[in-house]
Structure formats: structure tokens, C-alpha cells
Short mmCIF file of N, CA and C in Angstrom, two decimals:
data_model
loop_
_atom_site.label_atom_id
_atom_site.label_comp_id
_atom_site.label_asym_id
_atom_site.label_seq_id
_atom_site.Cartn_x
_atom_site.Cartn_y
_atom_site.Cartn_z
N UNK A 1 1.28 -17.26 -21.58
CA UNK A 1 1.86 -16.95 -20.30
C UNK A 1 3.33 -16.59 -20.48
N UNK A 2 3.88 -15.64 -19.91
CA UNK A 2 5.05 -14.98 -19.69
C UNK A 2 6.22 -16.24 -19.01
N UNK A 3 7.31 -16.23 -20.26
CA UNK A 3 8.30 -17.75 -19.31
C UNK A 3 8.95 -16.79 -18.27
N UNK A 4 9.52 -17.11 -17.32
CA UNK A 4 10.70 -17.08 -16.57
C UNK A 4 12.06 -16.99 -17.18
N UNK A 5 12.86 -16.04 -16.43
CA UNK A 5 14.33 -16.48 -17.26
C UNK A 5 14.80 -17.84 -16.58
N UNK A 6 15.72 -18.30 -17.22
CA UNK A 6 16.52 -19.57 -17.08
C UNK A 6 17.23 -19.29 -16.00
N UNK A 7 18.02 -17.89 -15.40
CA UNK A 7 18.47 -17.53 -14.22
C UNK A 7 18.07 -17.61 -13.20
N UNK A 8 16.39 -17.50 -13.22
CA UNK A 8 15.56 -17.39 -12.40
C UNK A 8 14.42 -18.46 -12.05
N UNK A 9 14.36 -19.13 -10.96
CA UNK A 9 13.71 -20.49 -10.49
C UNK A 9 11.95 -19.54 -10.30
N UNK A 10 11.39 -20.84 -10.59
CA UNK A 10 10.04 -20.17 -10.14
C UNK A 10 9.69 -20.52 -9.09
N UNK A 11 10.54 -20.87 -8.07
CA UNK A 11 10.10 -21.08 -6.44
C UNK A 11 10.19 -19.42 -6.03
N UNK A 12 8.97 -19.24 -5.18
CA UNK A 12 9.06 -18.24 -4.78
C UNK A 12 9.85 -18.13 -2.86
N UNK A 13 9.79 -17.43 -3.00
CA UNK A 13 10.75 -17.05 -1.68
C UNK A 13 9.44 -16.92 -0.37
N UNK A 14 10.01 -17.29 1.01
CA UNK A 14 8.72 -17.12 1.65
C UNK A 14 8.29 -15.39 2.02
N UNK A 15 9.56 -14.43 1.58
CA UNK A 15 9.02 -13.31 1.97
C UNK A 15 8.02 -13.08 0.54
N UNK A 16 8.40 -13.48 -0.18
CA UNK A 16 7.36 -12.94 -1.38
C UNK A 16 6.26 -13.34 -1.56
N UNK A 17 5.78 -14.67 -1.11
CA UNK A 17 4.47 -15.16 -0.38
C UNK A 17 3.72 -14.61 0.55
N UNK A 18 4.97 -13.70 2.06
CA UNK A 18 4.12 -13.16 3.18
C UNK A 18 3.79 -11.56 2.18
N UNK A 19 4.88 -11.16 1.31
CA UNK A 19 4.33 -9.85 0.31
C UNK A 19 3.19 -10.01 -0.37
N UNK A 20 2.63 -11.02 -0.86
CA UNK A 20 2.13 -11.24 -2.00
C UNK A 20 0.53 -11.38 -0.93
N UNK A 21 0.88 -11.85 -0.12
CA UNK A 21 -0.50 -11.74 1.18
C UNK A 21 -0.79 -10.43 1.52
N UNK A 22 0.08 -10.06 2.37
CA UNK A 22 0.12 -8.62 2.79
C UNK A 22 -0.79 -7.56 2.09
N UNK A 23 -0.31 -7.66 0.60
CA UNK A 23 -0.58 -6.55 -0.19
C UNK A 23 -2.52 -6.92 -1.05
N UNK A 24 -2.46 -8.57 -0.61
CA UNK A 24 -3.93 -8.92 -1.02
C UNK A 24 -4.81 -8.74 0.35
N UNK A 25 -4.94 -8.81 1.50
CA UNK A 25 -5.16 -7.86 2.90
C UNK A 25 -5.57 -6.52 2.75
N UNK A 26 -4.27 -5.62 2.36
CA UNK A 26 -4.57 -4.34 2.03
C UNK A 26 -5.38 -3.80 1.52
N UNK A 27 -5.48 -4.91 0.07
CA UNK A 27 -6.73 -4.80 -0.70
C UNK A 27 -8.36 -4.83 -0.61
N UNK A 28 -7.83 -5.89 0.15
CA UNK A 28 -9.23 -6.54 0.83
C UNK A 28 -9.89 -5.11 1.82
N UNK A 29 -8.94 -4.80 2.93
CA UNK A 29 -9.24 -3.54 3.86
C UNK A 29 -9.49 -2.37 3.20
N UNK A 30 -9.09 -2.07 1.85
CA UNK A 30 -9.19 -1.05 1.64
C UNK A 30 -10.87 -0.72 0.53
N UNK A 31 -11.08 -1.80 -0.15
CA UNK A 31 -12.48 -2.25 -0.23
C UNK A 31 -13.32 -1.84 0.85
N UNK A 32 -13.01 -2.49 1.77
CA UNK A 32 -13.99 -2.46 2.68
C UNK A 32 -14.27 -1.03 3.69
N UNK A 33 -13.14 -0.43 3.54
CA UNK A 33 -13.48 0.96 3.78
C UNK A 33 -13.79 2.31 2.71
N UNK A 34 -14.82 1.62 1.75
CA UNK A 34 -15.68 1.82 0.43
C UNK A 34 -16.73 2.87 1.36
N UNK A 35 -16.56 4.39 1.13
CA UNK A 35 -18.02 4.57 1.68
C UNK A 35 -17.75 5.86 3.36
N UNK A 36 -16.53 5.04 3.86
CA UNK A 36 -16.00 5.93 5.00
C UNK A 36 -14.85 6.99 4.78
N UNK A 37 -14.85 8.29 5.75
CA UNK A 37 -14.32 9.51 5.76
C UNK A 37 -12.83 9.03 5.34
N UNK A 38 -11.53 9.78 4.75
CA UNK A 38 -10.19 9.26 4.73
C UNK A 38 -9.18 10.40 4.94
N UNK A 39 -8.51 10.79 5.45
CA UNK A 39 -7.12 11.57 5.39
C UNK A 39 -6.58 11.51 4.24
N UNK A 40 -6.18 12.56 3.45
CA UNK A 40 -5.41 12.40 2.42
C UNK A 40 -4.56 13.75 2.21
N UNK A 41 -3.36 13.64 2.60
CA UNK A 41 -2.80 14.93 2.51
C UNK A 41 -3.00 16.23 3.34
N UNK A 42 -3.40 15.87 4.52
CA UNK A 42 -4.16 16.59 5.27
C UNK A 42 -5.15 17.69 4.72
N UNK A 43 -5.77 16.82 4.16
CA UNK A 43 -7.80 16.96 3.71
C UNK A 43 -8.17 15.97 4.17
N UNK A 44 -9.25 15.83 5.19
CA UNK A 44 -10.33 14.98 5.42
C UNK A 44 -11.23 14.95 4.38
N UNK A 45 -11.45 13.65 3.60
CA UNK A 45 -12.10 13.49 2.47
C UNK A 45 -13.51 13.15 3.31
N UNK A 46 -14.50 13.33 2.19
CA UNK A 46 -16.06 12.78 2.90
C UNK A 46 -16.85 12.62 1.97
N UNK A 47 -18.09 11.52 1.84
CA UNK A 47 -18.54 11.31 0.99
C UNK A 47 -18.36 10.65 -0.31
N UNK A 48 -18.88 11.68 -1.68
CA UNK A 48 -18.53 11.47 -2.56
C UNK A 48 -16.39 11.75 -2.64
N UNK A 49 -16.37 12.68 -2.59
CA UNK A 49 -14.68 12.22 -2.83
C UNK A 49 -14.14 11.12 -2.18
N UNK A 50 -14.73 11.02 -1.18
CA UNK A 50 -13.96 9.76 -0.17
C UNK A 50 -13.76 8.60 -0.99
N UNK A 51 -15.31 8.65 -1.74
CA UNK A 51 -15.90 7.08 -2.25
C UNK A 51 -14.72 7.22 -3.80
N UNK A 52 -14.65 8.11 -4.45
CA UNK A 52 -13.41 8.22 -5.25
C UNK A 52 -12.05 7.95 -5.18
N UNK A 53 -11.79 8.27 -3.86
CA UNK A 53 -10.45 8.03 -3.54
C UNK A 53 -10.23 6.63 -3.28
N UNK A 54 -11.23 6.48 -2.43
CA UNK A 54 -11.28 4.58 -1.94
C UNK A 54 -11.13 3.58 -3.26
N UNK A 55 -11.96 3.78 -4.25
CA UNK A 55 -12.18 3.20 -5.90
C UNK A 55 -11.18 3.50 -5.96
N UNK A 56 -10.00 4.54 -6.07
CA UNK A 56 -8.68 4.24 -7.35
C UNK A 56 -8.16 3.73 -6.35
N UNK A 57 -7.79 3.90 -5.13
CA UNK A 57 -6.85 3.24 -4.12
C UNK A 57 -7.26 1.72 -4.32
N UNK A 58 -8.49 1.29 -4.36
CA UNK A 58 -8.69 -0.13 -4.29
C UNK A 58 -8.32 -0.71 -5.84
N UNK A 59 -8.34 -0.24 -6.71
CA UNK A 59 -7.43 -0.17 -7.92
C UNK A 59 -6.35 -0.58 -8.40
N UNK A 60 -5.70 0.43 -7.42
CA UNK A 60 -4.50 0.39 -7.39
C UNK A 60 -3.91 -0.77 -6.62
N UNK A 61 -4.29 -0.93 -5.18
CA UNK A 61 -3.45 -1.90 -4.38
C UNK A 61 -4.33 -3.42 -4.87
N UNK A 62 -5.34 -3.63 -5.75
CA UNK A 62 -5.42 -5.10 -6.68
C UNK A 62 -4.15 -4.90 -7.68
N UNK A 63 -4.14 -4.31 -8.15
CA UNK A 63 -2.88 -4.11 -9.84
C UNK A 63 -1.23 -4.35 -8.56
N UNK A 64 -1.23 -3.98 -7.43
CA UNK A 64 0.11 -4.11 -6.53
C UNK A 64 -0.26 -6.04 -6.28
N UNK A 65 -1.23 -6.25 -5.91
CA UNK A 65 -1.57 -7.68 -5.56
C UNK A 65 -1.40 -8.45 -6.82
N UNK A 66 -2.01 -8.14 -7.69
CA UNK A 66 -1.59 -8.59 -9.09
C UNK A 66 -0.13 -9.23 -9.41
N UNK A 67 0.42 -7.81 -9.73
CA UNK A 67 1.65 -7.91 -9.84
C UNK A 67 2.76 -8.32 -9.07
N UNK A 68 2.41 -8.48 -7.69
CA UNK A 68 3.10 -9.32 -7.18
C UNK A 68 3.17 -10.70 -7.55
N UNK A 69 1.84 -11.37 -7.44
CA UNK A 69 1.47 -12.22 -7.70
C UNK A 69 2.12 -12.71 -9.24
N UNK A 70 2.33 -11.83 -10.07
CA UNK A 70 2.63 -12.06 -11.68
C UNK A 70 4.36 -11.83 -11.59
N UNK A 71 4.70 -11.46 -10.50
CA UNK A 71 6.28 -10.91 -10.22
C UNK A 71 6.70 -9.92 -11.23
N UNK A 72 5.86 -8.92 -11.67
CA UNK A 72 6.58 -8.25 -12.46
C UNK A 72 7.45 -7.08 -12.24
N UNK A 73 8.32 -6.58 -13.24
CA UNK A 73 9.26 -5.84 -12.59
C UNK A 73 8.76 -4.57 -12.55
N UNK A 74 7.67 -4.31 -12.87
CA UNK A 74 7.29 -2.89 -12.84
C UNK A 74 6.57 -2.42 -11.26
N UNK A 75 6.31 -3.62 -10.96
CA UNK A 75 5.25 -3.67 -9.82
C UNK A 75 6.50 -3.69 -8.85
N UNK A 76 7.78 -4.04 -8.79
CA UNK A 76 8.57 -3.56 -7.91
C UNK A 76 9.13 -2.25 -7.47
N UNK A 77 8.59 -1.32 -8.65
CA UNK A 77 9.09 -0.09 -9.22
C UNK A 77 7.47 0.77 -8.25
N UNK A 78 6.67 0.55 -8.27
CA UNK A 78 5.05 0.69 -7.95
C UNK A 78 5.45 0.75 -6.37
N UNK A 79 5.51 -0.69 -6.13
CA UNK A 79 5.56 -0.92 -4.84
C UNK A 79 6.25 0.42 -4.13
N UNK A 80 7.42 0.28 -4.20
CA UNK A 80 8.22 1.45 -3.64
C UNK A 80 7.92 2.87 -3.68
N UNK A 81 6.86 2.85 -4.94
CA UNK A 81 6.54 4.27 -5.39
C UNK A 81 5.48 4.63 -4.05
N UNK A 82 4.61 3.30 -4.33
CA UNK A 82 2.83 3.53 -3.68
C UNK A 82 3.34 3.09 -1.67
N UNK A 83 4.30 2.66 -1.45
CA UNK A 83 4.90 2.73 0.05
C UNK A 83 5.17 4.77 0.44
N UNK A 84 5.88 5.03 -0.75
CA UNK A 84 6.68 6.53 0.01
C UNK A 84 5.45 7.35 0.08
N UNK A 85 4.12 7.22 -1.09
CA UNK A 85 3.13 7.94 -0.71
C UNK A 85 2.27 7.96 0.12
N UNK A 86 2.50 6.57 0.89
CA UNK A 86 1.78 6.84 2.18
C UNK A 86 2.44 7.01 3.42
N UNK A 87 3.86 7.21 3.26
CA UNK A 87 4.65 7.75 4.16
C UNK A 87 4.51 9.03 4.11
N UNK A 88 4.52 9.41 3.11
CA UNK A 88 4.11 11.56 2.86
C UNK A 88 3.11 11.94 3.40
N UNK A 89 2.11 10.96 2.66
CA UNK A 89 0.26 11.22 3.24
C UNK A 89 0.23 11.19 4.53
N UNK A 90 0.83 9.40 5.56
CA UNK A 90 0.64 9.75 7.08
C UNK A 90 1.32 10.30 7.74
N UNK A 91 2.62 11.46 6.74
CA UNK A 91 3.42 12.72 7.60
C UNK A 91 2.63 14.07 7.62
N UNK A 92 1.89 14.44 6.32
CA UNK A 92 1.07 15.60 6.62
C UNK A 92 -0.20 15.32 6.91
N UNK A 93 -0.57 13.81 6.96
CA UNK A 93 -1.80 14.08 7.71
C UNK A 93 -1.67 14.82 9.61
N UNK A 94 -0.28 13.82 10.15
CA UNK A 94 0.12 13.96 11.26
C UNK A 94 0.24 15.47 11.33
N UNK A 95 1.25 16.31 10.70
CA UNK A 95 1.00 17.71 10.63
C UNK A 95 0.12 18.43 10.68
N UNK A 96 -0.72 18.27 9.29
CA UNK A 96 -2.01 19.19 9.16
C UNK A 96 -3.36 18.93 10.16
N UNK A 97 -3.61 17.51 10.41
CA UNK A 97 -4.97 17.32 10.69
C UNK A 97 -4.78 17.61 12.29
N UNK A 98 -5.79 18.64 13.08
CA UNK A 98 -5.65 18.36 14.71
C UNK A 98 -6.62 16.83 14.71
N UNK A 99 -6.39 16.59 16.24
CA UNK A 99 -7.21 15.32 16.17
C UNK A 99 -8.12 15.95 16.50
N UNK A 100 -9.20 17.07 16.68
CA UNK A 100 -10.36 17.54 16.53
C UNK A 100 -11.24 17.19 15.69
N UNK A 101 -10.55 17.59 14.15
CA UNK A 101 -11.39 17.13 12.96
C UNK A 101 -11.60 15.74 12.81
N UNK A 102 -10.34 14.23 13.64
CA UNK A 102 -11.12 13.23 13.28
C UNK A 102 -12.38 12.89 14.43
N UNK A 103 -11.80 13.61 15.94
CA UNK A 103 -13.27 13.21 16.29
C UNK A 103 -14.40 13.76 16.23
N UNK A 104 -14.33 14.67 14.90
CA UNK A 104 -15.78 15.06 14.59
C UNK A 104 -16.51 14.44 13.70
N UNK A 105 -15.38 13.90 12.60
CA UNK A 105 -15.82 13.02 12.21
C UNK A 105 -16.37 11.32 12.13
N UNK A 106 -15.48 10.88 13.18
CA UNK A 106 -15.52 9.86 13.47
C UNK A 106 -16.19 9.70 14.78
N UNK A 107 -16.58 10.99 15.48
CA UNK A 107 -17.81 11.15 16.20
C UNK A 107 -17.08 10.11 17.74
N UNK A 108 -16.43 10.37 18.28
CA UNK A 108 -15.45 10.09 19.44
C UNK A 108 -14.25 10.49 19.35
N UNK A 109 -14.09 10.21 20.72
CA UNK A 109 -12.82 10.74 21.33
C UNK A 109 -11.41 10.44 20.74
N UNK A 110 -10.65 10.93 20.46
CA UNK A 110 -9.32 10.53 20.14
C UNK A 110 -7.80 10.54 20.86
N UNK A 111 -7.36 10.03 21.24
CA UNK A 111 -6.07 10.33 22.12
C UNK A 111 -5.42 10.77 20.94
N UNK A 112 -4.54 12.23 20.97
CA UNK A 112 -3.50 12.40 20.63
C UNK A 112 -1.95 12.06 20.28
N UNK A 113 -1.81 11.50 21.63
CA UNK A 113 -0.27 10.54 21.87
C UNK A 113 -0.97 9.13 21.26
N UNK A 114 -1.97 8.75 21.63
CA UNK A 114 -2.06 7.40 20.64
C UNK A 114 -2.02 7.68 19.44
N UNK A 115 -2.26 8.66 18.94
CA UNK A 115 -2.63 8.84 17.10
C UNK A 115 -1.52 8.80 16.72
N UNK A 116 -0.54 9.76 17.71
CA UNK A 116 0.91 9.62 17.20
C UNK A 116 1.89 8.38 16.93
N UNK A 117 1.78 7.80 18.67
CA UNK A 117 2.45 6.58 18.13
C UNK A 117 1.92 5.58 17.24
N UNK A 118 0.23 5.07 16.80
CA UNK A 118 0.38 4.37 15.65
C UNK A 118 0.86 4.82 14.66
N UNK A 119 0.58 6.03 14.09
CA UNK A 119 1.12 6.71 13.08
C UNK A 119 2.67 6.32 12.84
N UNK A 120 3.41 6.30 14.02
CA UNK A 120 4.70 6.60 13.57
C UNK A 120 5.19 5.12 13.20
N UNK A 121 4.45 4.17 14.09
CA UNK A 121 4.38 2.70 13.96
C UNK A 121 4.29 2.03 12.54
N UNK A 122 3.34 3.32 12.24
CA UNK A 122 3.07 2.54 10.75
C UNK A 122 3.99 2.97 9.68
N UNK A 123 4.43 4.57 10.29
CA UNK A 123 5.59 4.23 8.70
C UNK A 123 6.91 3.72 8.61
N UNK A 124 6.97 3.25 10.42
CA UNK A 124 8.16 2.40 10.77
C UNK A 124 8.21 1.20 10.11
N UNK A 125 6.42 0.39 9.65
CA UNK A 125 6.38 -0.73 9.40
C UNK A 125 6.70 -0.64 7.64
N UNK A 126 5.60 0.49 7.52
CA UNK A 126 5.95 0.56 5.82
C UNK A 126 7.14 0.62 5.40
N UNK A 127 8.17 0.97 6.25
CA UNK A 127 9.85 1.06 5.95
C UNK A 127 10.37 -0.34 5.84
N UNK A 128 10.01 -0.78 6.84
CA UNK A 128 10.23 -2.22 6.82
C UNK A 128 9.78 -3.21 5.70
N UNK A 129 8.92 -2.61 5.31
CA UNK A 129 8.23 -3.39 4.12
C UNK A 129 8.80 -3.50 2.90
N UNK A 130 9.01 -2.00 2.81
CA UNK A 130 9.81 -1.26 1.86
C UNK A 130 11.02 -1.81 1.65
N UNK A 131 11.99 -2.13 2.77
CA UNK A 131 13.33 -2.59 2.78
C UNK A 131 12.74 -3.99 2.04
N UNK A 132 11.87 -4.99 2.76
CA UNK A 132 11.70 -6.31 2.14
C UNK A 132 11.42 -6.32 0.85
N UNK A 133 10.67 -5.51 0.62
CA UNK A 133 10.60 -5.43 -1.34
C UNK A 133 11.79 -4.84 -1.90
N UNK A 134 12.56 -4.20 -1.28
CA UNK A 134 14.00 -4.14 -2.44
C UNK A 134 14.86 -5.22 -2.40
N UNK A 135 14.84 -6.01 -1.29
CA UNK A 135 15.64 -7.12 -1.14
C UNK A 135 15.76 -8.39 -1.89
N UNK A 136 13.95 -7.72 -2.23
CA UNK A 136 13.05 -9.26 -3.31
C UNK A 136 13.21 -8.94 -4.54
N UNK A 137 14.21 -8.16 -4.96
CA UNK A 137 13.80 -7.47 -6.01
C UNK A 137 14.24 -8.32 -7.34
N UNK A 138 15.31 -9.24 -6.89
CA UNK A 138 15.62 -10.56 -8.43
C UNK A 138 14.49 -11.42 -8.13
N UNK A 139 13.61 -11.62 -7.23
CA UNK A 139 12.60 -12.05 -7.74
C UNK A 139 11.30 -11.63 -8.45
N UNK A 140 11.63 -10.10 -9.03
CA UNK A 140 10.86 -9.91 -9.91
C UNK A 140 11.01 -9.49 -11.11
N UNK A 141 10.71 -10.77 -11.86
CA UNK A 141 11.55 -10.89 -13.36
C UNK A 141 10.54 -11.04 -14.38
N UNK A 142 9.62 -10.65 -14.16
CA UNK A 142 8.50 -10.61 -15.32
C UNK A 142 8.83 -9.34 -15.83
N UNK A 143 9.07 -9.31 -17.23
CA UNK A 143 9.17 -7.73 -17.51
C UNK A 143 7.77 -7.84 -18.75
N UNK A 144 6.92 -8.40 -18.87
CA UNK A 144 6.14 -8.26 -19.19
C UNK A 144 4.75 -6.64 -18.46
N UNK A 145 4.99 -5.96 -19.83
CA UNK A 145 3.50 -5.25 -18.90
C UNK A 145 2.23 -5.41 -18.73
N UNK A 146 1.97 -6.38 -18.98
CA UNK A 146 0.63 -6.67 -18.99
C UNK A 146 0.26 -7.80 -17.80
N UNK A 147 -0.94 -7.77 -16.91
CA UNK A 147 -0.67 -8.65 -15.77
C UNK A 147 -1.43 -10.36 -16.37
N UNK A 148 -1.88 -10.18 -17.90
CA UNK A 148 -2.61 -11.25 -17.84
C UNK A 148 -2.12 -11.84 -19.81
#
């Protein structure tokens, strides 16, 4: 097991606990939408690509849960990376996609002004998130790359 520096206490902080949840949630949700249609870059994925995209995404945000969990410093570097890409993704999805194509796919109605304001909600929140993981950022002092 990877020591700690001597600078650095291994009490964790309570935002890095509500992070270290958060990002095992994500995981969990994003599993579970194994199988259903996804926005990505304004392409509506379906099917087989969908089920591809879902697998590395669910991948990916275990190795973010991971590494939180392991505090490493690379995963602080990740974090920030894998936040701005879904700030890009839910800006040209907002652009590209009319809400036509999701209620064809998703086979109902869609409000427009609602799509917008969650949308914008959410990359208000991911900002927010974003700010909390740079803030946490001496608490991630594993410079080990390996999560195990």
C-alpha cells in the first residue's frame, strides 16, 4: 500500500467524502443506463454504440471513484479533465440536438424551456463541483499510478 506524505494527515476532509460519494452515484447511474439511447456531441447514440459508449463511460467514472477513493494525484488531473467534457458534450448537445429527436426517441413529449434550464443547471452544478475538486486538491497526494 502506497504511504502518505508526513505533510499530509490521512483524515479525509468532509468534501472529499461527499466527492468520493458523488462520483460512486455517478457510477452506479451510469451502469444502469447500460442499454439506453445517449447524446454525445450532438449524435444521438442508439443501440449498439450507445451500449459502447455507456461501457467506457462506466469505466471510466469507476477508475474517477477509484481514485478518489485512493486520493491520487492523477485522478485530480481526470477529474477536471472528465467535468469540462461534459460541459462541451451538454453545450453541443443543447446546440445541435432539436428536442424533436429526443422525443422520438424517448417516445414523449419534451418541453424545450425545461430541457434548457436543467441543462444549464447541470453545468452550473458541474462547475461547482469542479471548483470543489480544485480546492481538494492537497488532498490528493497519492502519486502512485496504479489504483491497487
Amino acid at each position: 500500500m502506497h504511504q502518505l506524505p508526513d505533510s499530509v494527515s490521512d483524515h479525509r476532509t468532509h468534501q472529499m467524502v461527499l466527492l468520493t460519494g458523488l462520483y460512486l452515484f455517478l457510477c452506479v447511474m451510469t451502469i444502469t443506463s447500460y442499454g439506453q439511447p445517449i447524446p454525445v456531441m450532438g449524435i444521438m447514440l442508439e443501440h449498439g454504440r450507445a451500449e459502447v459508449f455507456i461501457a467506457i463511460d462506466s469505466l471510466i467514472t469507476l477508475y474517477l471513484f477509484l481514485g478518489l477513493w485512493k486520493r491520487q494525484v492523477i485522478t485530480w488531473h481526470l477529474l477536471l479533465a472528465y467535468n469540462l467534457f461534459e460541459v462541451i458534450n451538454i453545450s453541443i448537445n443543447l446546440w445541435k440536438l432539436d428536442h424533436l429527436v429526443l422525443e422520438r426517441v424517448l417516445e414523449r413529449s419534451v418541453d424545450p424551456q425545461g430541457l434548457l434550464l436543467s441543462n444549464i443547471s447541470t453545468i452550473v452544478l458541474i462547475g461547482w463541483v469542479s471548483r470543489m475538486i480544485w480546492l481538494q486538491r492537497p488532498q490528493f497526494c497519492n502519486r502512485s499510478p496504479y489504483l491497487f
